[in-house]
Short mmCIF file of C-alpha atoms (C1' of nucleotides) in Angstrom, two decimals:
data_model
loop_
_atom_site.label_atom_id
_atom_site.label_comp_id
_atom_site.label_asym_id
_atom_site.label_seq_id
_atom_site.Cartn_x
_atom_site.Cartn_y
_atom_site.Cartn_z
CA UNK A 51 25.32 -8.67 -13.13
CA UNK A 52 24.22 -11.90 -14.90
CA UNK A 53 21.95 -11.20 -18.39
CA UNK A 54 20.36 -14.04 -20.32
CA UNK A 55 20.70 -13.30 -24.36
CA UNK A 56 17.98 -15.31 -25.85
CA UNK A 57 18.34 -15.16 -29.85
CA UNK A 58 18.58 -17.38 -32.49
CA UNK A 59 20.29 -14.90 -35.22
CA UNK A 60 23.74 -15.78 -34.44
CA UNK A 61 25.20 -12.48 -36.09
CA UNK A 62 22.91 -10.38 -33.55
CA UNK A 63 23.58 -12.95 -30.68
CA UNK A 64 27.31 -12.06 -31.11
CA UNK A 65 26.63 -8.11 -31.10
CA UNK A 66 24.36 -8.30 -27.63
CA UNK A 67 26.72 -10.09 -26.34
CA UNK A 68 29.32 -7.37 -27.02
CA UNK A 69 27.50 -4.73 -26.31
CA UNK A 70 26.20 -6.00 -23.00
CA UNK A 71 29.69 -7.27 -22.03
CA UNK A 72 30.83 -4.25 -22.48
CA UNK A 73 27.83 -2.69 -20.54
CA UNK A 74 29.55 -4.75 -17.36
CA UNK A 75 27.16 -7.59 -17.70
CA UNK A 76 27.98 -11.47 -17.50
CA UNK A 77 26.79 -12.85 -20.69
CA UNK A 78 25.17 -16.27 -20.97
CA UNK A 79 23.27 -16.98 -24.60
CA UNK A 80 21.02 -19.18 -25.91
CA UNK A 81 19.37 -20.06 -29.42
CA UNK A 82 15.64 -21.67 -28.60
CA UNK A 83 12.68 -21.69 -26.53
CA UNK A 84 13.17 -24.97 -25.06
CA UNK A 85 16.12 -24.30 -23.75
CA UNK A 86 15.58 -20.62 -22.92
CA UNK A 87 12.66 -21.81 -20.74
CA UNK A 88 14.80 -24.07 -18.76
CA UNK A 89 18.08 -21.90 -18.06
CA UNK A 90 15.30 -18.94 -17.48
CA UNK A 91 13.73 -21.07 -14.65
CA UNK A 92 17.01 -22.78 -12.50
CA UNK A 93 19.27 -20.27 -12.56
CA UNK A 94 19.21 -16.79 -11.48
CA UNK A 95 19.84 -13.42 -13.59
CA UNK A 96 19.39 -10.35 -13.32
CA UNK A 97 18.11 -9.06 -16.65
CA UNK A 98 17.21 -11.48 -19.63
CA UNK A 99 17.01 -10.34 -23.79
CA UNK A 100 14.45 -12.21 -25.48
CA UNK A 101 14.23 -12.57 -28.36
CA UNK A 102 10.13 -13.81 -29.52
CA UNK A 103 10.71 -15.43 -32.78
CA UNK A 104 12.79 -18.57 -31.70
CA UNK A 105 12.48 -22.22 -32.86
CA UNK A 106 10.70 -25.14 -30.58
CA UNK A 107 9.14 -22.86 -27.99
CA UNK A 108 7.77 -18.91 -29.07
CA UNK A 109 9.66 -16.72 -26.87
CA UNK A 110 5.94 -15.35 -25.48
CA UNK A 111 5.20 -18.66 -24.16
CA UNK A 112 8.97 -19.09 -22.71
CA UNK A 113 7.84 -15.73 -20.67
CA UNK A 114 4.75 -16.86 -19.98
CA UNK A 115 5.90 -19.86 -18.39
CA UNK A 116 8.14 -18.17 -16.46
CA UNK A 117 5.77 -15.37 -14.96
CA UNK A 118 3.72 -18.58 -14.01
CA UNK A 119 6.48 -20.16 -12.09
CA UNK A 120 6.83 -16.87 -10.43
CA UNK A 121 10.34 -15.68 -12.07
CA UNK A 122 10.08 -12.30 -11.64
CA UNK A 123 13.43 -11.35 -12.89
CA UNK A 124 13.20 -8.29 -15.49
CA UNK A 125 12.57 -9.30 -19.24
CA UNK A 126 13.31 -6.92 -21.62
CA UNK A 127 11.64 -8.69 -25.33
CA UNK A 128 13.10 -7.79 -28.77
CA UNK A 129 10.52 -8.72 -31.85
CA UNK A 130 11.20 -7.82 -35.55
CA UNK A 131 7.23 -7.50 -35.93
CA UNK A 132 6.65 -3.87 -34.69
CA UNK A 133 3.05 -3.72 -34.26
CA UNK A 134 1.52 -1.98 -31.39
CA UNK A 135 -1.12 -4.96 -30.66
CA UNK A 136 2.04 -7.36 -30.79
CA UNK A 137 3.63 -4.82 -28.26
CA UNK A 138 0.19 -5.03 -26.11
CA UNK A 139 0.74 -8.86 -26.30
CA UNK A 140 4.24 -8.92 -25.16
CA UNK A 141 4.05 -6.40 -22.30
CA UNK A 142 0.80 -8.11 -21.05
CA UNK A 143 2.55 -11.46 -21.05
CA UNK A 144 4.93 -10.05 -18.11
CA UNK A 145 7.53 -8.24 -20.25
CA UNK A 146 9.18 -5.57 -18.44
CA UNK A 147 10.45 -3.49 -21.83
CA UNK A 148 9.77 -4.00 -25.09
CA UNK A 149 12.21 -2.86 -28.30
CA UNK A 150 11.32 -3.50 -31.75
CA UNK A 151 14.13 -4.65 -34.23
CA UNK A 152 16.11 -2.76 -35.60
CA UNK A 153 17.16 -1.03 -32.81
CA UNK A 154 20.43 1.04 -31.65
CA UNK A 155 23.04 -1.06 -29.76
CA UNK A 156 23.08 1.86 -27.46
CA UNK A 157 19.45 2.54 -26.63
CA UNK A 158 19.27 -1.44 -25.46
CA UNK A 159 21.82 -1.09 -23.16
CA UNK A 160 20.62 1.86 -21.67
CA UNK A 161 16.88 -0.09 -21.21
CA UNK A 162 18.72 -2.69 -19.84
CA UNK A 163 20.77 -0.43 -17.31
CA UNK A 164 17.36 1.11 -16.62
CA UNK A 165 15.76 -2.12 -16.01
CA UNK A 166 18.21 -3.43 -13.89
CA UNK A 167 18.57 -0.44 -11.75
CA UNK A 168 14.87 -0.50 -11.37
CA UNK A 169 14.67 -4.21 -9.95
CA UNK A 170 17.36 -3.23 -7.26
CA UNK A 171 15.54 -0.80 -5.94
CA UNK A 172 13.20 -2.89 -3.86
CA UNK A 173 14.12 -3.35 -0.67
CA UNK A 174 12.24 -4.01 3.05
CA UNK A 175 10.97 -1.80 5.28
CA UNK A 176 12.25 -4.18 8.19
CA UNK A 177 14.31 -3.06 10.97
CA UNK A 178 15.77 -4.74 14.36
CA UNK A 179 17.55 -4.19 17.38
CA UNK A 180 18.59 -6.89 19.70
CA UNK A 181 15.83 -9.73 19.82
CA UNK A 182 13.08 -7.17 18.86
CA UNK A 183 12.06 -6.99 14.66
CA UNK A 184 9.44 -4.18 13.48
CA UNK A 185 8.13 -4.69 9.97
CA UNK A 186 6.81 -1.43 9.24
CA UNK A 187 4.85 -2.71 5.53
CA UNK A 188 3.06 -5.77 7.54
CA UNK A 189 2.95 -3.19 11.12
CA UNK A 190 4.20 -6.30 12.66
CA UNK A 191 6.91 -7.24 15.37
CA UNK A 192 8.56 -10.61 16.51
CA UNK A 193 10.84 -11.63 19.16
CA UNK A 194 13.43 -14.01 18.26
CA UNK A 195 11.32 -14.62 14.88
CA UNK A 196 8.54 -15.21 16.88
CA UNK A 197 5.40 -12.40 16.18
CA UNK A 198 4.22 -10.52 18.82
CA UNK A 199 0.64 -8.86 18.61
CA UNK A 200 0.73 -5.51 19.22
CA UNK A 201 -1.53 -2.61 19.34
CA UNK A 202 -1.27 0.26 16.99
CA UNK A 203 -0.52 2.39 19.95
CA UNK A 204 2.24 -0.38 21.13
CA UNK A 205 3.36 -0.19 18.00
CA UNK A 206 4.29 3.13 17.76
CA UNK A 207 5.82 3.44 21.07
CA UNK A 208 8.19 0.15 20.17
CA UNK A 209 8.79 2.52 16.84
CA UNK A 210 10.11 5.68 18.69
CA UNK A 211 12.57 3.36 20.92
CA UNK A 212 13.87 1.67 18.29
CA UNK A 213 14.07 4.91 16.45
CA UNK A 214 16.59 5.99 19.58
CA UNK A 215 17.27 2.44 20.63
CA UNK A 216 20.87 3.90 21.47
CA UNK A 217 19.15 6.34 24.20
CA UNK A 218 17.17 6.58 27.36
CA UNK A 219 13.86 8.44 26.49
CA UNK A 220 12.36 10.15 28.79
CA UNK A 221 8.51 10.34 29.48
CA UNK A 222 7.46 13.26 28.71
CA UNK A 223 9.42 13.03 25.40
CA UNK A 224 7.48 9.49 24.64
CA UNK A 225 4.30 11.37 25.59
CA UNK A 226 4.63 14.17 23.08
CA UNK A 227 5.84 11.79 19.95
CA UNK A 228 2.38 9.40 21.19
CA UNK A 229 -0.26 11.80 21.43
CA UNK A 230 1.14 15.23 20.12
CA UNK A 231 0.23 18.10 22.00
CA UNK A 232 -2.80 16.26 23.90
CA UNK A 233 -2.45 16.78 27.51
CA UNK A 234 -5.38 15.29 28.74
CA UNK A 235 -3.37 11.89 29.84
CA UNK A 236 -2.05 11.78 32.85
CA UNK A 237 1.72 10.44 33.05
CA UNK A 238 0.50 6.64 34.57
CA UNK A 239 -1.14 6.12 30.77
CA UNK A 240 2.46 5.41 29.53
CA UNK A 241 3.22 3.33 32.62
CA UNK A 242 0.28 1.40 31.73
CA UNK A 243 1.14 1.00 28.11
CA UNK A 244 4.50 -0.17 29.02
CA UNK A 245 3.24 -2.62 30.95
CA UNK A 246 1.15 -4.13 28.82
CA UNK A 247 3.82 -4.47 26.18
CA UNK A 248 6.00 -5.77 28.28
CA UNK A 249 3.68 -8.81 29.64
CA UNK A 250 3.60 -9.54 25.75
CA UNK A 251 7.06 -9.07 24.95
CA UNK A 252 8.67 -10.92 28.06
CA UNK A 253 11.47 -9.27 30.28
CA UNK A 254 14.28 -8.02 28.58
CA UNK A 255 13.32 -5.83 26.32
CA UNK A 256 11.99 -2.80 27.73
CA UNK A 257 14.44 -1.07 30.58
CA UNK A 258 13.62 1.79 32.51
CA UNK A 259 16.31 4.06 34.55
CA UNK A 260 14.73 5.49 37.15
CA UNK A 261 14.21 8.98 37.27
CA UNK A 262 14.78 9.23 33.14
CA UNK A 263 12.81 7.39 31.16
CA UNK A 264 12.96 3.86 28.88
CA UNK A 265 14.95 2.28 26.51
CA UNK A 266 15.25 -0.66 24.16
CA UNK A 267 17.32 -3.18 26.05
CA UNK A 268 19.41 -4.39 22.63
CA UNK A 269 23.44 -4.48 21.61
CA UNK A 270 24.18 -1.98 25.13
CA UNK A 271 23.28 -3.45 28.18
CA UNK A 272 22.57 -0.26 29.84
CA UNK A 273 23.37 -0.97 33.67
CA UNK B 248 -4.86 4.20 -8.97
CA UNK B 249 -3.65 7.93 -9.14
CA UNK B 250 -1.88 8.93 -12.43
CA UNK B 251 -1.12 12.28 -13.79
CA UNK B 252 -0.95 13.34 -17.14
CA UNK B 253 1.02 16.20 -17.78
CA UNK B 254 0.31 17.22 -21.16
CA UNK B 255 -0.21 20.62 -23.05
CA UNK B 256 -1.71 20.04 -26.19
CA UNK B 257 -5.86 19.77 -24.76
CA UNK B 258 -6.43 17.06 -27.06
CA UNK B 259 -4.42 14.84 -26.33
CA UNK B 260 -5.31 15.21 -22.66
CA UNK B 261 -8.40 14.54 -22.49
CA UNK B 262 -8.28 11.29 -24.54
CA UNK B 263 -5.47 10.29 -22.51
CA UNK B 264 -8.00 11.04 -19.10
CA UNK B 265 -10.78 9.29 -20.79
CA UNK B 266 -8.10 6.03 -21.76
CA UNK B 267 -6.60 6.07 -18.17
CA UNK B 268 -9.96 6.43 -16.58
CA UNK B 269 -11.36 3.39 -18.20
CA UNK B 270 -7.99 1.68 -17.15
CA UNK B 271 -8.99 2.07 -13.75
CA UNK B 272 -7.03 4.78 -12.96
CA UNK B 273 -7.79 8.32 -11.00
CA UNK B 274 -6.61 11.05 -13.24
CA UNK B 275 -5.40 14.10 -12.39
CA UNK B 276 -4.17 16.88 -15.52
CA UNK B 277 -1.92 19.58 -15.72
CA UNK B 278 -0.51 21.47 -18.62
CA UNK B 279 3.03 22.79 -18.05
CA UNK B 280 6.23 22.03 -15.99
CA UNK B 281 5.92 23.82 -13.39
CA UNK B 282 2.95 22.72 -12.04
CA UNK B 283 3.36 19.11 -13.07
CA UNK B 284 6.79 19.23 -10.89
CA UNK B 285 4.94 20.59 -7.72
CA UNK B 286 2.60 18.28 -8.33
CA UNK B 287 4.96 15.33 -8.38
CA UNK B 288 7.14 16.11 -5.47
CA UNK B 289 4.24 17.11 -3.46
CA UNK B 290 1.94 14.53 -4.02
CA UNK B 291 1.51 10.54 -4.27
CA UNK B 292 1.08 9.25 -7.98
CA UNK B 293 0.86 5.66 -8.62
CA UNK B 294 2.09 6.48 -12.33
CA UNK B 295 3.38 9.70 -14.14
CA UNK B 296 2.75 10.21 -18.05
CA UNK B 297 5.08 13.00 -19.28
CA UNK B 298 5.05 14.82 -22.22
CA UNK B 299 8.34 16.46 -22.94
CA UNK B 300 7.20 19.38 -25.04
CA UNK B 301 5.58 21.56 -22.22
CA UNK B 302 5.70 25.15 -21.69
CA UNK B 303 7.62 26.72 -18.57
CA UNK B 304 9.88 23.79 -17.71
CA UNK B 305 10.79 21.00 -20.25
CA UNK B 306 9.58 17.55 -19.44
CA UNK B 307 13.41 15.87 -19.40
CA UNK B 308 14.28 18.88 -16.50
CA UNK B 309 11.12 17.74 -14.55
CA UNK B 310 11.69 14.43 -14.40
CA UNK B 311 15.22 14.47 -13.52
CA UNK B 312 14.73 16.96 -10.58
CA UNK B 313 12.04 14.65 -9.44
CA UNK B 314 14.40 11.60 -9.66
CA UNK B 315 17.38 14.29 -7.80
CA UNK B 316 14.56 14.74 -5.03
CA UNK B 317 14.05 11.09 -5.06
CA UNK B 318 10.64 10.35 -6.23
CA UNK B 319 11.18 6.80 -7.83
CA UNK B 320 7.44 7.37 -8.68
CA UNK B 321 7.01 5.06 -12.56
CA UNK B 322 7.01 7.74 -15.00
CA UNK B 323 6.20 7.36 -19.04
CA UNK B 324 7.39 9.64 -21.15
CA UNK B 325 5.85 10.97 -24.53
CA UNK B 326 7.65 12.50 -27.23
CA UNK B 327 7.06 13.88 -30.47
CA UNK B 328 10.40 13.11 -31.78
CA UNK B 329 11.23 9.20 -31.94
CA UNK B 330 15.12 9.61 -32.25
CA UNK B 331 16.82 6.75 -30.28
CA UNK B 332 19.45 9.23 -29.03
CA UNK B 333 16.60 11.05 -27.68
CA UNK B 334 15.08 7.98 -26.42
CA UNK B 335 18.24 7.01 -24.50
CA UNK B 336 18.45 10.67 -22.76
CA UNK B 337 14.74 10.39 -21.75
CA UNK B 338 15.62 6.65 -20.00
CA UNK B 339 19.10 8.06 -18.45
CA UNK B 340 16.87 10.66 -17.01
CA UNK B 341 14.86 8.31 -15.25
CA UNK B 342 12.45 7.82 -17.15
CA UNK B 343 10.23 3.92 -16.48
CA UNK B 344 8.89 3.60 -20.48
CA UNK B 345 8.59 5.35 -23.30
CA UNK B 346 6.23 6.00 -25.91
CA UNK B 347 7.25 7.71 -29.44
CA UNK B 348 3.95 10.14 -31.03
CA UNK B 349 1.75 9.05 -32.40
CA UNK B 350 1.11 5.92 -30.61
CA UNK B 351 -2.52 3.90 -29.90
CA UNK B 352 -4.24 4.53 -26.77
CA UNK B 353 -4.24 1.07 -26.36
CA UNK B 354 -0.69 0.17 -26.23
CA UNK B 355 -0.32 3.28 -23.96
CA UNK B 356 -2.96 1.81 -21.15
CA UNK B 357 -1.45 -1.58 -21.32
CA UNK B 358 2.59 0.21 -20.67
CA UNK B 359 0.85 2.01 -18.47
CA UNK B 360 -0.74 -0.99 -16.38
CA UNK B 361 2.14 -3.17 -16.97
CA UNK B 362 4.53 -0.19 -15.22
CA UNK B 363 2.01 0.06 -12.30
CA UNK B 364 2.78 -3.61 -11.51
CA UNK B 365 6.17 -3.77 -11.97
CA UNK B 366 6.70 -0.92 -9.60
CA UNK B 367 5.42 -3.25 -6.92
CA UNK B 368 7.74 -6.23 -8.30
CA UNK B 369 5.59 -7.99 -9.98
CA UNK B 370 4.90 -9.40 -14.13
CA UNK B 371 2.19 -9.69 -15.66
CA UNK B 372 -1.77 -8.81 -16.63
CA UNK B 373 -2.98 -11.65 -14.43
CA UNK B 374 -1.73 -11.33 -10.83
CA UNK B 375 -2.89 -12.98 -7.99
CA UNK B 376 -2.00 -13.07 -3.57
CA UNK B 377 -3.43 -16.34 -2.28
CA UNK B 378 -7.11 -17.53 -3.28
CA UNK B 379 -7.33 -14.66 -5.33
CA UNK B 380 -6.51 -13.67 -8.35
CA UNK B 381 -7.06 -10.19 -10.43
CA UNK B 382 -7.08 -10.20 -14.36
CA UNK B 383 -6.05 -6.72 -15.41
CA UNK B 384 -7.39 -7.00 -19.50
CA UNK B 385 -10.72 -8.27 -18.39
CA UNK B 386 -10.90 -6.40 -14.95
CA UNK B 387 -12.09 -9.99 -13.30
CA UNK B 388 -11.96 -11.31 -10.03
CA UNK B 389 -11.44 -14.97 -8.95
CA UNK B 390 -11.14 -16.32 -5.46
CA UNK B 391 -9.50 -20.24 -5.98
CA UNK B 392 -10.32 -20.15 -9.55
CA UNK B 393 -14.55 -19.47 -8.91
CA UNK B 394 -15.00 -15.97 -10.43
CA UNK B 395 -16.84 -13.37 -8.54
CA UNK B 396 -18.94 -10.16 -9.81
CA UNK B 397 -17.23 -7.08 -8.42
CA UNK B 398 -18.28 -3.26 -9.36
CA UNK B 399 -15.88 -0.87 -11.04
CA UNK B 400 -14.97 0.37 -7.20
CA UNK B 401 -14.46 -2.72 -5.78
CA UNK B 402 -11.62 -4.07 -8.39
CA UNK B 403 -9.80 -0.69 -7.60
CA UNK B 404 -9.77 -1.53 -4.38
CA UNK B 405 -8.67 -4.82 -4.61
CA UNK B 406 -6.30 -4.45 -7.42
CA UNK B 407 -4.74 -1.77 -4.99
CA UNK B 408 -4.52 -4.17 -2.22
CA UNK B 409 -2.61 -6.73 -4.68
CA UNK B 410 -0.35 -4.04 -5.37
CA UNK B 411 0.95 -3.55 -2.29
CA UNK B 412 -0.40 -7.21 -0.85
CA UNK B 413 3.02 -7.01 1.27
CA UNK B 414 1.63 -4.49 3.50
CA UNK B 415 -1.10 -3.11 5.83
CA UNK B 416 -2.69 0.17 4.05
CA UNK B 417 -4.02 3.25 5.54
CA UNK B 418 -7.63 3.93 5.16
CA UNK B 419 -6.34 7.48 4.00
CA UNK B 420 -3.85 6.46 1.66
CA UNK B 421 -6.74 3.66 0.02
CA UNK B 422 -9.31 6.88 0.11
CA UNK B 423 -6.63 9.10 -1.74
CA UNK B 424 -5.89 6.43 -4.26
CA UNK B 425 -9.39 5.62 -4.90
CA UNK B 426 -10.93 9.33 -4.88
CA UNK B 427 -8.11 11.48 -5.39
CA UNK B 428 -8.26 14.49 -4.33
CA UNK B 429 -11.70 14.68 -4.14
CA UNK B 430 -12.37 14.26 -0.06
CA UNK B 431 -16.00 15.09 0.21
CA UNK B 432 -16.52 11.08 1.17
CA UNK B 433 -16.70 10.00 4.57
CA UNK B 434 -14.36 7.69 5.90
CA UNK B 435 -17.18 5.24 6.31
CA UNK B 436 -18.08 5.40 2.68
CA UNK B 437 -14.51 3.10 2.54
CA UNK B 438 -16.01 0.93 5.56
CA UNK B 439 -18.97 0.10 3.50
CA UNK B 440 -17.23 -0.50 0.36
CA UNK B 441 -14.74 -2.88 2.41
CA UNK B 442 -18.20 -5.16 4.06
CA UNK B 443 -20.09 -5.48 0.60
CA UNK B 444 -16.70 -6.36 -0.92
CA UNK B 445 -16.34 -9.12 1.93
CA UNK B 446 -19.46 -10.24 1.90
CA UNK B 447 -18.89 -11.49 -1.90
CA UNK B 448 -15.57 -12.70 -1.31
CA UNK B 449 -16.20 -14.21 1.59
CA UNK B 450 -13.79 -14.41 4.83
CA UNK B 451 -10.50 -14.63 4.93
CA UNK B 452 -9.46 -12.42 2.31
CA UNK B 453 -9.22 -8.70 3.42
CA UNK B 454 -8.17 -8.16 6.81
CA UNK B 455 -7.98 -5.42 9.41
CA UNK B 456 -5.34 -4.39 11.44
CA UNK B 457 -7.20 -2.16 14.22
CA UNK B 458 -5.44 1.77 13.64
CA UNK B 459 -3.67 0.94 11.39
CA UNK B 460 -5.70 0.01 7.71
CA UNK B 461 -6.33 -3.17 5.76
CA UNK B 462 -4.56 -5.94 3.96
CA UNK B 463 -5.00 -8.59 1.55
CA UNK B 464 -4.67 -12.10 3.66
CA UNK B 465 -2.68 -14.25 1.82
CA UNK B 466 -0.70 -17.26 2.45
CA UNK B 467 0.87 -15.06 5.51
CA UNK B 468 -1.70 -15.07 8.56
CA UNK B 469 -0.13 -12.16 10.52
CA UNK B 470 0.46 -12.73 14.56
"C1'" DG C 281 13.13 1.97 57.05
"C1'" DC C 282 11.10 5.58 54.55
"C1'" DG C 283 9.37 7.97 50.63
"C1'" DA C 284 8.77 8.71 45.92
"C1'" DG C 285 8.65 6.86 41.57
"C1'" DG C 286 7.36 3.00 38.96
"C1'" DC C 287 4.43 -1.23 38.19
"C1'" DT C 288 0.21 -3.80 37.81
"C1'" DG C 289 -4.52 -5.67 37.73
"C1'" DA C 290 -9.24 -4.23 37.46
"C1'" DC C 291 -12.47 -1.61 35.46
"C1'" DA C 292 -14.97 1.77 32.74
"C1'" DC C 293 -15.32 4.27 28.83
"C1'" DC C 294 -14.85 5.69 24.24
"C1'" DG C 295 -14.37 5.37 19.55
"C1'" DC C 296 -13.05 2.36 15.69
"C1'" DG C 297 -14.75 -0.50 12.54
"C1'" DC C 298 -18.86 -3.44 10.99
"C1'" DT C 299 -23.44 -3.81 9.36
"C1'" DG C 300 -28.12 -3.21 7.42
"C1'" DA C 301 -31.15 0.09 5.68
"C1'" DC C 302 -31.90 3.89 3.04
"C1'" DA C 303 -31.17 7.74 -0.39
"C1'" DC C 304 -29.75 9.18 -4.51
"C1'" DA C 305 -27.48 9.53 -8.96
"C1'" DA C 306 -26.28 7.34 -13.30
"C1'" DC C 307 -27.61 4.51 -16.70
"C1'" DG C 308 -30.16 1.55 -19.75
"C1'" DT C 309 -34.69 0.25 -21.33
"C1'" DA C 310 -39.51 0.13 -22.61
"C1'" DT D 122 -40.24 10.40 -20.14
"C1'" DA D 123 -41.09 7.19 -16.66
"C1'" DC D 124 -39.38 3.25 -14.83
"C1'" DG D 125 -36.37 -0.43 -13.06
"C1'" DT D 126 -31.59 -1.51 -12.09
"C1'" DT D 127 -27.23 -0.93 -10.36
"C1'" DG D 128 -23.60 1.29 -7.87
"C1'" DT D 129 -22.26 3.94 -4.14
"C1'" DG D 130 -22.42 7.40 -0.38
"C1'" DT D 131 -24.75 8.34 4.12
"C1'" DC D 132 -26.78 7.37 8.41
"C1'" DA D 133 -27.72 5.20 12.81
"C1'" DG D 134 -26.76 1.74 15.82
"C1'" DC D 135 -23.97 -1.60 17.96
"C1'" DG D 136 -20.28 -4.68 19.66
"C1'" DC D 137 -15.93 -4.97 21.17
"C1'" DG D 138 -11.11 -3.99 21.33
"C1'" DG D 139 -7.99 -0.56 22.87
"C1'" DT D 140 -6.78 2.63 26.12
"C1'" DG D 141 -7.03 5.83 30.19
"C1'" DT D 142 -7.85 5.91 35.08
"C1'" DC D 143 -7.59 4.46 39.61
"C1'" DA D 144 -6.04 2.23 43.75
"C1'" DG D 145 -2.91 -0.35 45.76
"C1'" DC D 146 1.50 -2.71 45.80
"C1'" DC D 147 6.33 -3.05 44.77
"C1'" DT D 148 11.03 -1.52 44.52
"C1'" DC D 149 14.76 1.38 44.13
"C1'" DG D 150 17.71 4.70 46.25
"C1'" DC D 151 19.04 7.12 50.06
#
DNA sequence: GCGAGGCTGACACCGCGCTGACACAACGTA
DNA sequence: TACGTTGTGTCAGCGCGGTGTCAGCCTCGC
């Protein structure tokens, strides 16, 4: 973990820097806005202290800036001015956590743990197997990168395969997971939906053994 | 938006409705632990406010068997005691923000907003996905910089859209987070809010993925 | 070579989603 | 209180995309 101490106090520089040493983080500092602004924007951390008194640039405009340029790394900003339309200011600025000075050694690092644990926690809902991607947030899938329009029905069926991409599943199995317990379709509907994804997909992704059912044709080439 | 704000003292609840209401948000109440953790591990809240004094089950045991059940849901605590040890217990639990009594509604809305948005990664009051671009403070809509008049409805529908402008949403998940529980609308009531929205936005902003739900079109054209 | 299971193109149908018109409630105003 | 205004849900109708059905062909396995 990389943090960012901005602060211009050296005496409370020195303690942060302690304190989130010893909290496991690598500790970079800095002492004004200018030069807050830049670090902030090049390089990459994972949590950054702000301090928003600081000479040449105000620390609000430093974070400003930076939400602007799309930094979205978490900001946690200390002020010595405690008011709660200050606090407003700061948090609608783009602060992720706000602690007014004085504060507790302890109860930063903890809203910095909290913070940082917070930010890692964002992850896609993407998953692949062999050429094939699904992107279940944009209900999207690509072959080799390249996107593939598919139906919401297609969509679902490519789901349940890739689901058991390691098995053959059969029909009737397909059938159930696709339209519950509605029995009205006869068997040759999934034939034709399989067909139809296929001529988008090209060959090579969809197998069928005989007699059993389909698969995703991925990792096992099934014979 | 969907919050709930689980809070005993009556008071205090209903001003906290009233302030999240005119944030935007859909609020739903309840008074003691219990209930409030059904209510979170059964249902989808877009943000949590937590009192810690509540009868039946304390706040701190509610959140943390929410967080054991993994619901990463933001959550902001209130407390009547402002001790930083305290404060640091309420964060380890898993707690998103806090907020010492008394505090200003005010201050409470914008945490409250600014927690929303980071849940979905992103900084501050003014957030935009493409041409357009939402400003939280003066609940404003802008497509390439030209503002445009939207209704009360309309922003919450849009603002939800930025939220989660990664991904294709359900109609039902956009009808529970507009309406809440409250299902005595048609879907089409959603339809027709969608068309008038589009016809002052023009095309090219919301799009429709056919079974599946709609999505903000940013720089991304989908396959 | 035969038969059954699987594939495919054509077609029809159905329902999803869009739209304009209307109804009605909430609100401000004269 | 009566009246416009505004916001929003409801309704009916419609176009079209998605999907089931069908008939016929292909192909695999014996």
């Amino acid at each position: 973990m990389r943090a960012l101490a901005v602060e211009d106090d050296a005496r409370i520089a020195t303690d942060l820097t302690s304190a989130l040493q010893a909290a496991g983080f690598v500790v970079q500092t800095c002492a004004d806005g200018e030069a807050a602004w830049f670090l902030g924007d090049t390089e990459d951390f994972d949590l950054i202290v702000l301090d928003l008194g600081l000479p040449r640039l105000d620390g609000l405009t430093v974070l400003k800036r930076w939400r602007a340029a799309g930094r979205d790394m978490p900001v946690l900003v200390l002020t010595a001015r405690g008011t709660w339309s200050e606090r407003v200011e700061g948090i609608d600025a783009g602060a992720d956590d706000y602690l007014p000075k004085p504060f507790r050694m302890e109860e930063l690092v903890a809203r910095a743990r909290a913070l940082v644990r917070r930010s890692a926690g964002r992850g896609g809902a993407v998953q692949s197997a062999g050429e094939l991607t699904l992107d279940a947030n944009r209900m999207t899938v690509a072959r080799r990168g390249v996107p593939v329009a598919v139906t919401a029905l297609e969509y679902r069926l490519l789901g349940y395969l890739m689901l058991h991409h390691a098995r053959v599943v059969a029909p009737g199995e397909l059938l159930e997971h696709l339209y519950g317990d509605d029995f009205s379709r006869e068997a040759n509907a999934l034939e034709a939906l399989v067909a139809r994804l296929r001529r988008k997909l090209g060959p090579g992704i969809i197998g069928t053994r005989r007699g059993f059912g389909y698969f995703l044709q991925g990792a096992e080439a099934q014979g």
